[in-house]
Backbone as a ProteinNet text record, in pm:
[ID]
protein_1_A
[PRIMARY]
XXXXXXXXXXXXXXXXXXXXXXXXXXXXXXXXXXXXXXXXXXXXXXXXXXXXXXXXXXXXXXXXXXXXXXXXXXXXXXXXXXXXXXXXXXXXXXXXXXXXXXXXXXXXXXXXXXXXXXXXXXXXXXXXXXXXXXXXXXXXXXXXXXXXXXXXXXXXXXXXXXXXXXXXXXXXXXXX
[TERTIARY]
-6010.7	-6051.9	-6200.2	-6274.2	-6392.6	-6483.2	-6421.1	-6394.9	-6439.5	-6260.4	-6261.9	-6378.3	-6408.4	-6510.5	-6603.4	-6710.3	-6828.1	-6784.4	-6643.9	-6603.8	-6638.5	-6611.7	-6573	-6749.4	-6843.1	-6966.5	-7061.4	-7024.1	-7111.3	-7046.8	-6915.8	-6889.3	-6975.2	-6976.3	-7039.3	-7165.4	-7264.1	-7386.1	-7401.2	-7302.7	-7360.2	-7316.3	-7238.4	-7172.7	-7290.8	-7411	-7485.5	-7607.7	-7663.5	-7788.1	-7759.2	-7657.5	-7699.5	-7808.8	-7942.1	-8005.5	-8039.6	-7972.3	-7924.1	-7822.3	-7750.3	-7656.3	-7663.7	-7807.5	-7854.8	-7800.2	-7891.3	-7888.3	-7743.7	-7652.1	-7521.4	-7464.6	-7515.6	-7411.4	-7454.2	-7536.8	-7569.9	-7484.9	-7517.5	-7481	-7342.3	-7258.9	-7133.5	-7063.5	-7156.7	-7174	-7170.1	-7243.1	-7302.2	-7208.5	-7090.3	-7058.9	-6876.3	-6894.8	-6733.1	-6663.4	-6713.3	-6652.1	-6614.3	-6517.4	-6477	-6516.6	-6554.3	-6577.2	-6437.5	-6427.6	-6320.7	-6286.9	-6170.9	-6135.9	-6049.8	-5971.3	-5888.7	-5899.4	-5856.2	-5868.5	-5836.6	-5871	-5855.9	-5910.4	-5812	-5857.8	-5848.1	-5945.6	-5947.3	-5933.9	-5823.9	-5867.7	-5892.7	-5975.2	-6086.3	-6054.8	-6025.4	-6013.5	-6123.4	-6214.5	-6327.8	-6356.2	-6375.8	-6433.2	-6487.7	-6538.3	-6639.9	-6677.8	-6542	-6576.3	-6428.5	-6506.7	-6382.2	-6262.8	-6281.2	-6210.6	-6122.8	-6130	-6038.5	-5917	-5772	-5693	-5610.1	-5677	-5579.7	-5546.9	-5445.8	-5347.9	-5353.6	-5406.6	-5430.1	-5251.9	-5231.9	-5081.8	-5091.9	-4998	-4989.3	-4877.4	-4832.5	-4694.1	-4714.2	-4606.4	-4593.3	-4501	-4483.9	-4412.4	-4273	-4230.9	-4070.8	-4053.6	-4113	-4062.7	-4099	-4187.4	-4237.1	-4324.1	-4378.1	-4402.6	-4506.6	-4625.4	-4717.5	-4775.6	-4811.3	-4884.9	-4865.2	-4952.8	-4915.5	-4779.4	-4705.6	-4555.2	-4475.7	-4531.3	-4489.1	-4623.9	-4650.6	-4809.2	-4810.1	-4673.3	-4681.7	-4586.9	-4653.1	-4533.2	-4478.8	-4353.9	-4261.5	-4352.8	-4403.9	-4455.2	-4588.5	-4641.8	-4726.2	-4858.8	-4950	-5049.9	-4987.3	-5092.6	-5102.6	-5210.6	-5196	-5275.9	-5306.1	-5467.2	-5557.7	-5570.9	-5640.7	-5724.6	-5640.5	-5627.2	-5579	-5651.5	-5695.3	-5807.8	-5743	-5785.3	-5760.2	-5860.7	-5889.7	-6010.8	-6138.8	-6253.2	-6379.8	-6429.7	-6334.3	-6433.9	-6289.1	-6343.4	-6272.9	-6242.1	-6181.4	-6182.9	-6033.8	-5930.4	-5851.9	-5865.5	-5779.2	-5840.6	-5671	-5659.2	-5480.6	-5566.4	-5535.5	-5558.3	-5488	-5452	-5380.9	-5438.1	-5340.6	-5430.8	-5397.3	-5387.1	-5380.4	-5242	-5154.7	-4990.6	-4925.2	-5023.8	-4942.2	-4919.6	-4793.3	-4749.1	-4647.7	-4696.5	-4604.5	-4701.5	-4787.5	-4876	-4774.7	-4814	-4964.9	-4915	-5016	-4971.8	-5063.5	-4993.4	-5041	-5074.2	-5238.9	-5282.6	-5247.5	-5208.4	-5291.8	-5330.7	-5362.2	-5374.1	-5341	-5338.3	-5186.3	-5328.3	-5374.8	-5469.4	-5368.2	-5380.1	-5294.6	-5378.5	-5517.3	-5626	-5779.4	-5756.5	-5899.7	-6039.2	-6033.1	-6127.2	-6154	-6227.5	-6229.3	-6253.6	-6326.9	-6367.6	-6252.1	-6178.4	-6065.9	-6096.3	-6212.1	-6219.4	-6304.2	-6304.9	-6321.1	-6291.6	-6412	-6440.4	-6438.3	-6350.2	-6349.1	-6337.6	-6342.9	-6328.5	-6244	-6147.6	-6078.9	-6186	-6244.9	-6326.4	-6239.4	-6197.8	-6125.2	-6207	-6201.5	-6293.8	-6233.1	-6240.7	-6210.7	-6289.6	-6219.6	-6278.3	-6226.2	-6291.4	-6214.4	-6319.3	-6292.5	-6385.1	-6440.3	-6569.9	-6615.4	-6674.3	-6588.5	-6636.6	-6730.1	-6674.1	-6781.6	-6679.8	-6784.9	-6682.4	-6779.9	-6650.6	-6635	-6602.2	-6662.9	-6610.9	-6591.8	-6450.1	-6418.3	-6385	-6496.2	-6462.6	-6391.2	-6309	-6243.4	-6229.9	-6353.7	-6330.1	-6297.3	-6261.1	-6176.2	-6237.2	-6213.2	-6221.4	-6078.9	-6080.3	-5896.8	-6013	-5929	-5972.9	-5850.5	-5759.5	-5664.9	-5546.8	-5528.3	-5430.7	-5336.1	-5251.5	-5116.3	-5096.8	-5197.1	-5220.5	-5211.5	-5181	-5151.9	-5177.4	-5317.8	-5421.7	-5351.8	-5332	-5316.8	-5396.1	-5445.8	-5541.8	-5557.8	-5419	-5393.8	-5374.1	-5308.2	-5298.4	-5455.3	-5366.4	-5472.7	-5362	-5425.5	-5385.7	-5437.9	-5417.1	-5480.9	-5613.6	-5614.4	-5756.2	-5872.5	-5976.8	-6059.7	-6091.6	-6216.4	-6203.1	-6300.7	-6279.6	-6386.2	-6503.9	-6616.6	-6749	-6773	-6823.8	-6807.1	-6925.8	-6870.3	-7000.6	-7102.1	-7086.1	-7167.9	-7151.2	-7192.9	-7214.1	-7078.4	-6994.5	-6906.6	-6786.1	-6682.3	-6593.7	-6511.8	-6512.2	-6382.9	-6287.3	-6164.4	-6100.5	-6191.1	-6108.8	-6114.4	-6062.3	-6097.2	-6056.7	-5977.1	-5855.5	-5794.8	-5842.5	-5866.6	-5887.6	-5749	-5719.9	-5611.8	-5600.9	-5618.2	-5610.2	-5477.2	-5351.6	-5231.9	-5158.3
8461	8599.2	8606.2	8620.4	8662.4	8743.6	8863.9	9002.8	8912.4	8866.8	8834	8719	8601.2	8530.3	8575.6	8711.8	8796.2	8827.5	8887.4	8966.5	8840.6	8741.6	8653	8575.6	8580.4	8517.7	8655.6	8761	8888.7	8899.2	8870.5	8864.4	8750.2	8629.2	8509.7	8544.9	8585.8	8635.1	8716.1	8836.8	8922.1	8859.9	8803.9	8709.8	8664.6	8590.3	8495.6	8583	8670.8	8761.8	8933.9	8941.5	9094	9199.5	9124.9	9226.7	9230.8	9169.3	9219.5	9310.8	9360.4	9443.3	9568.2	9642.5	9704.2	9642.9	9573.5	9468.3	9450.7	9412.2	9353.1	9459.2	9590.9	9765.6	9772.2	9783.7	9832.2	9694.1	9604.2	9529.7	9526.4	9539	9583.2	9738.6	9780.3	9926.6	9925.8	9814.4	9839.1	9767.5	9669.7	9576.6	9600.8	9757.4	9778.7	9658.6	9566.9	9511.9	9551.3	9573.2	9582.4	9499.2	9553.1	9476.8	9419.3	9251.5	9225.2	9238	9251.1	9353.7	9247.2	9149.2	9070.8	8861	8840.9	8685.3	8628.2	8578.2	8572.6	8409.7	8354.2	8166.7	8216.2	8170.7	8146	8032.2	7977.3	7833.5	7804.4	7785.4	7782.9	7615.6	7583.7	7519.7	7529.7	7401.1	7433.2	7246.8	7250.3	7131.6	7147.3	7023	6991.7	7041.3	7098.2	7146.7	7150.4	7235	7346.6	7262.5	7127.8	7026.3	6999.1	7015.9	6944.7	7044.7	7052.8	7090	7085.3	7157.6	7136.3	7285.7	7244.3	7340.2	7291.9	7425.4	7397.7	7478.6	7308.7	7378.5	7405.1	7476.5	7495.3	7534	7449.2	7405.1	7478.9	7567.3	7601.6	7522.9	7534.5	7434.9	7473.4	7583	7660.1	7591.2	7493.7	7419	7542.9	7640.1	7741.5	7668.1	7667.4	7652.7	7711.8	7728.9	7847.4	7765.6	7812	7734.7	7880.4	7813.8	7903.9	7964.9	7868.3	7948.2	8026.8	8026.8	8079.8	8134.7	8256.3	8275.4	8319.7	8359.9	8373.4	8306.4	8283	8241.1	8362.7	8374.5	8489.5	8463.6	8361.3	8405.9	8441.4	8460.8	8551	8464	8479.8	8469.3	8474.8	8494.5	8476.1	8393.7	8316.8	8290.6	8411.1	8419.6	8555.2	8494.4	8393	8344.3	8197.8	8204.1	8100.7	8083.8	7965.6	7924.7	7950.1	7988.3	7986.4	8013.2	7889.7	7905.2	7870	7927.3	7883	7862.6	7901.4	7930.8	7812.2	7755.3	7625	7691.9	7750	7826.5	7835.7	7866.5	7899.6	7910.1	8033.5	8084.9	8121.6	8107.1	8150	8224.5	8325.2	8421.8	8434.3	8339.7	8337.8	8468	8582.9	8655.8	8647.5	8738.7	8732.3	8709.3	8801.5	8789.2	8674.5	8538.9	8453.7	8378	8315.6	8243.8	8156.3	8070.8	7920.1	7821.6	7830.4	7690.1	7576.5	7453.8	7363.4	7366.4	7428.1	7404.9	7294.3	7260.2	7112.2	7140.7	7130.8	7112	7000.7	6998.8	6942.2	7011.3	6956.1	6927.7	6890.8	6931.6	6900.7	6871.7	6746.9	6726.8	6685.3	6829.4	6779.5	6761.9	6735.1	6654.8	6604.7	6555.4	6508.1	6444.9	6571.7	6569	6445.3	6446.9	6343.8	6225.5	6209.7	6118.5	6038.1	6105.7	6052.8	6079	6094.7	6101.8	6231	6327.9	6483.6	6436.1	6514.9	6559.4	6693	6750.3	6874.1	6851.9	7020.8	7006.4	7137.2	7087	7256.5	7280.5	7394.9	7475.4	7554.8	7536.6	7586	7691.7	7860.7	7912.4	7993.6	8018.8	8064.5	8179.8	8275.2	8398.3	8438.8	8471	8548.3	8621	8776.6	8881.1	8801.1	8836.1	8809.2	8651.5	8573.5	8410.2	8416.5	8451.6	8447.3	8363.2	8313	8214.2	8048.1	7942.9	7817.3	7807.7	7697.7	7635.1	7494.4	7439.9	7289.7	7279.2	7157.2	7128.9	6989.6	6939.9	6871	6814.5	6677.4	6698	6564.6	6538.2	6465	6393.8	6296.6	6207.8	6169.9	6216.4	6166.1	6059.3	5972.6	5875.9	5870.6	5965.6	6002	6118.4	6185	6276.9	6268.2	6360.5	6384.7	6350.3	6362.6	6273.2	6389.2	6366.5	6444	6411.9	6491.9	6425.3	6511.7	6455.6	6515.7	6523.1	6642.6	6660.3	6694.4	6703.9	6677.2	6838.3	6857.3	7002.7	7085.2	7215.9	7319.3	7393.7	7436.2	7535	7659.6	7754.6	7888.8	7937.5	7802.3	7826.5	7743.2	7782.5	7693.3	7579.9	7510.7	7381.3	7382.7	7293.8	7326.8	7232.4	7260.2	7222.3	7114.2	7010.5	6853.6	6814.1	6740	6733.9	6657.1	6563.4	6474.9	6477	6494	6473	6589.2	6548.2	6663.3	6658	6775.9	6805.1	6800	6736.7	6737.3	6591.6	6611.5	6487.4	6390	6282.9	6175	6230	6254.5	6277.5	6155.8	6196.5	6105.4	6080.9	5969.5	5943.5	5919.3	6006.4	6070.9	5935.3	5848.8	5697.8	5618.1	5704.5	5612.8	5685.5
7447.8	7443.9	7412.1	7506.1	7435.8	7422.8	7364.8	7301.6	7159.8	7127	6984.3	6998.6	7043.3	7036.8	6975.3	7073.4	7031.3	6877.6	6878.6	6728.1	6627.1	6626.4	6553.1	6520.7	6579.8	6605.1	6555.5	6560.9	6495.6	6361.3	6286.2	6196.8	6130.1	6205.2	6060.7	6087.3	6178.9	6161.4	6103.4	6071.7	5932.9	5819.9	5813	5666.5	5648.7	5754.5	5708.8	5692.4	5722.2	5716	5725.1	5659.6	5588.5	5675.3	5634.9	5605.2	5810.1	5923.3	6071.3	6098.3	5980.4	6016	6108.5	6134	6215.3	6316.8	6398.1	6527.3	6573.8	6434.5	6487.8	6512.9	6425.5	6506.2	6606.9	6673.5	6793.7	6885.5	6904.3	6985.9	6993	6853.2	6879.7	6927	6930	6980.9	7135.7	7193.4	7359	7419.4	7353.7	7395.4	7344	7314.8	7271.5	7218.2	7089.2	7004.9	6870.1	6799.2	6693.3	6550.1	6470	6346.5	6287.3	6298	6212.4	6059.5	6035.8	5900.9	5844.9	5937.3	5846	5894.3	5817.5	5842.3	5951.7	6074.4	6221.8	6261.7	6340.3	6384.9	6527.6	6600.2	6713.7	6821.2	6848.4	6972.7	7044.5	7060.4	7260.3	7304.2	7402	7501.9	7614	7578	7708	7785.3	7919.7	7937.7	8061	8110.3	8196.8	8349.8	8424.4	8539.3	8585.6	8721.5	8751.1	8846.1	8873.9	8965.5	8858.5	8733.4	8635.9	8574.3	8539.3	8554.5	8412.6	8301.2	8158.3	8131.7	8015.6	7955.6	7758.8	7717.5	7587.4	7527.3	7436	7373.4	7214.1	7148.3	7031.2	7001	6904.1	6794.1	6665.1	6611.8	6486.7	6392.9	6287.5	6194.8	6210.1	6296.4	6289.4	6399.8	6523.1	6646.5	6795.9	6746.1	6840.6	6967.1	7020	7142.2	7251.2	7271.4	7297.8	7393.4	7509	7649.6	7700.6	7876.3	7974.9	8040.4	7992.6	8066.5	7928.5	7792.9	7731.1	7612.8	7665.1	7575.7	7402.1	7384.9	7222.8	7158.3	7019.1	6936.9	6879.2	6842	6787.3	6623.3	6551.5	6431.5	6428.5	6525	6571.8	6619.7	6740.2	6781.3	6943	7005.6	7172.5	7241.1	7377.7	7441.4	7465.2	7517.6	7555	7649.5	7679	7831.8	7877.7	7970.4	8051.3	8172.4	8156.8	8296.9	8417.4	8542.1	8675.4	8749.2	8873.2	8920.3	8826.7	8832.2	8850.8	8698.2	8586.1	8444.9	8346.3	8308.4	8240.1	8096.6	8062.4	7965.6	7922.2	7781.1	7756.4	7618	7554.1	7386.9	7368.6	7220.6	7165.5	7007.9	7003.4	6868.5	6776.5	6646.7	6520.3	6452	6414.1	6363.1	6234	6134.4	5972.5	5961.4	6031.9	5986.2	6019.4	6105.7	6136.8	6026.5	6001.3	5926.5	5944.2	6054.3	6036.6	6057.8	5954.3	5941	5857.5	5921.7	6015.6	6122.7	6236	6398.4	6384.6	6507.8	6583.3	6722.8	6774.9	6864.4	6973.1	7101.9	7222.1	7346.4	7405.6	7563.2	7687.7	7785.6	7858.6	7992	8012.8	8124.5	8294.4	8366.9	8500.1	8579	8627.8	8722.1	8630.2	8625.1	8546.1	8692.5	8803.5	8861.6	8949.8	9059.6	9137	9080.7	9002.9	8955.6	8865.2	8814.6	8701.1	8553.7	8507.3	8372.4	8374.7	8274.2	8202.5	8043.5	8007.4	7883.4	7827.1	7742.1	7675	7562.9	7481.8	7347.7	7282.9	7196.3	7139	7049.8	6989.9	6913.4	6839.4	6674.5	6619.3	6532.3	6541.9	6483.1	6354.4	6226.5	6168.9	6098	6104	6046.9	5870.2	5784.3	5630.7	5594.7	5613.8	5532	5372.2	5382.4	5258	5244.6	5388.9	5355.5	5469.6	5567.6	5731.1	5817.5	5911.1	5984.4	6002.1	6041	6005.4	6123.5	6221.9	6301.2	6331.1	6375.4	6330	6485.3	6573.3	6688	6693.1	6820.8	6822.1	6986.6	7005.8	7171.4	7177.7	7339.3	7352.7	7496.3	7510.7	7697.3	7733	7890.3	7950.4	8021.9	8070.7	8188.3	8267.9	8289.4	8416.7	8382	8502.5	8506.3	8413.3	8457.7	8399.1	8247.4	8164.4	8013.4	7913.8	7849.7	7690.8	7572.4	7522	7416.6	7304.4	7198.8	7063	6959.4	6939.3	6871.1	6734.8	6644.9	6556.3	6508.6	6337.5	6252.8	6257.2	6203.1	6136.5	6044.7	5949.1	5894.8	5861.1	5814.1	5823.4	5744.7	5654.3	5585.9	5631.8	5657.6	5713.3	5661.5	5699.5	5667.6	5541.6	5444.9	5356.4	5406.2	5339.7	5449.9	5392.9	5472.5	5445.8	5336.8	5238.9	5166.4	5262.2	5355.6	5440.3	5532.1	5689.4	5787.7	5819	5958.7	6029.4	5960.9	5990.4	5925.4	6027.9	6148.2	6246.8	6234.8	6240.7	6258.2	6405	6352.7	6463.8	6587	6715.8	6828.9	6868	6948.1	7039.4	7147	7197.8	7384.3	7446.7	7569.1	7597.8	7721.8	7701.3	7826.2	7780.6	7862.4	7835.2	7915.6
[MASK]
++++++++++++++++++++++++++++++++++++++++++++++++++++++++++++++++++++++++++++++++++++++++++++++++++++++++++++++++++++++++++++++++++++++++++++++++++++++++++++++++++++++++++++++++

């Protein structure tokens, strides 16, 4: 969704500088976005080009189930965007009431492009009034079709910020 994206990226820019809150009304003004009000994760699914052919999945801890042939979980969030055609893109919106953490991320790669190997990355974004937002990326290399990268938990609180260097797990390489 990236509605909520913009929502979610004008929220940690005023979390982080206040004194733009002007700037960020208007632009959320011209651009019919909403100010977020409650604690919101976002999962973006993005990679390398439009020859390549994935499906971003997500598991709740109740055995729920969320992809393209089934876009919500009953404990709440939805896929918003599902790639087709030209924009490599797919987003699922945990909003505040969800509650069956730890989901478990993957990836469902069905052409990894003429070439055989594609590179993407999930972008896990987290929103909490009062904290801002946190984002924990997580990318990955297939070196062939039909492959299924696991990209490991999240849970509903963001990540706490690394005392040293990045705060993302170890990525899987999806070559098996």
């Amino acid at each position: 969704s990236l509605v909520t994206e913009l929502a979610m990226i004008l929220a940690g820019w005023e979390a982080s500088r206040p004194e733009d809150a002007q700037t960020i009304a208007t632009l959320r003004r011209r651009r019919g976005v909403s100010r977020l009000r409650e604690r919101t994760i976002l999962v973006a699914l993005g990679w390398d080009a439009q020859s390549v052919d994935m499906d971003l999945h997500l598991r709740d801890t109740r055995g729920n189930h969320a992809y393209y042939r089934r876009e919500a979980l009953p404990s709440g969030g939805t896929l918003t965007e599902d790639a087709s055609g030209a924009f490599p893109y797919e987003a699922f919106v945990l909003p505040a009431g969800a509650n069956a953490a730890p989901y478990e991320l993957s990836v469902e790669v069905h052409d990894a492009g003429p070439l055989g190997v594609a590179t993407g990355a999930v972008d896990i974004l987290f929103f909490e009034p009062g904290v801002g937002l946190r984002v924990e990326q997580r990318p990955f290399v297939v070196t062939r079709a039909q492959t299924r990268v696991t990209l490991g938990g999240f849970g509903t609180a963001p990540p706490k910020a690394p005392a040293s260097g990045g705060s993302r797990d170890k990525p899987e390489i999806g070559d098996r």
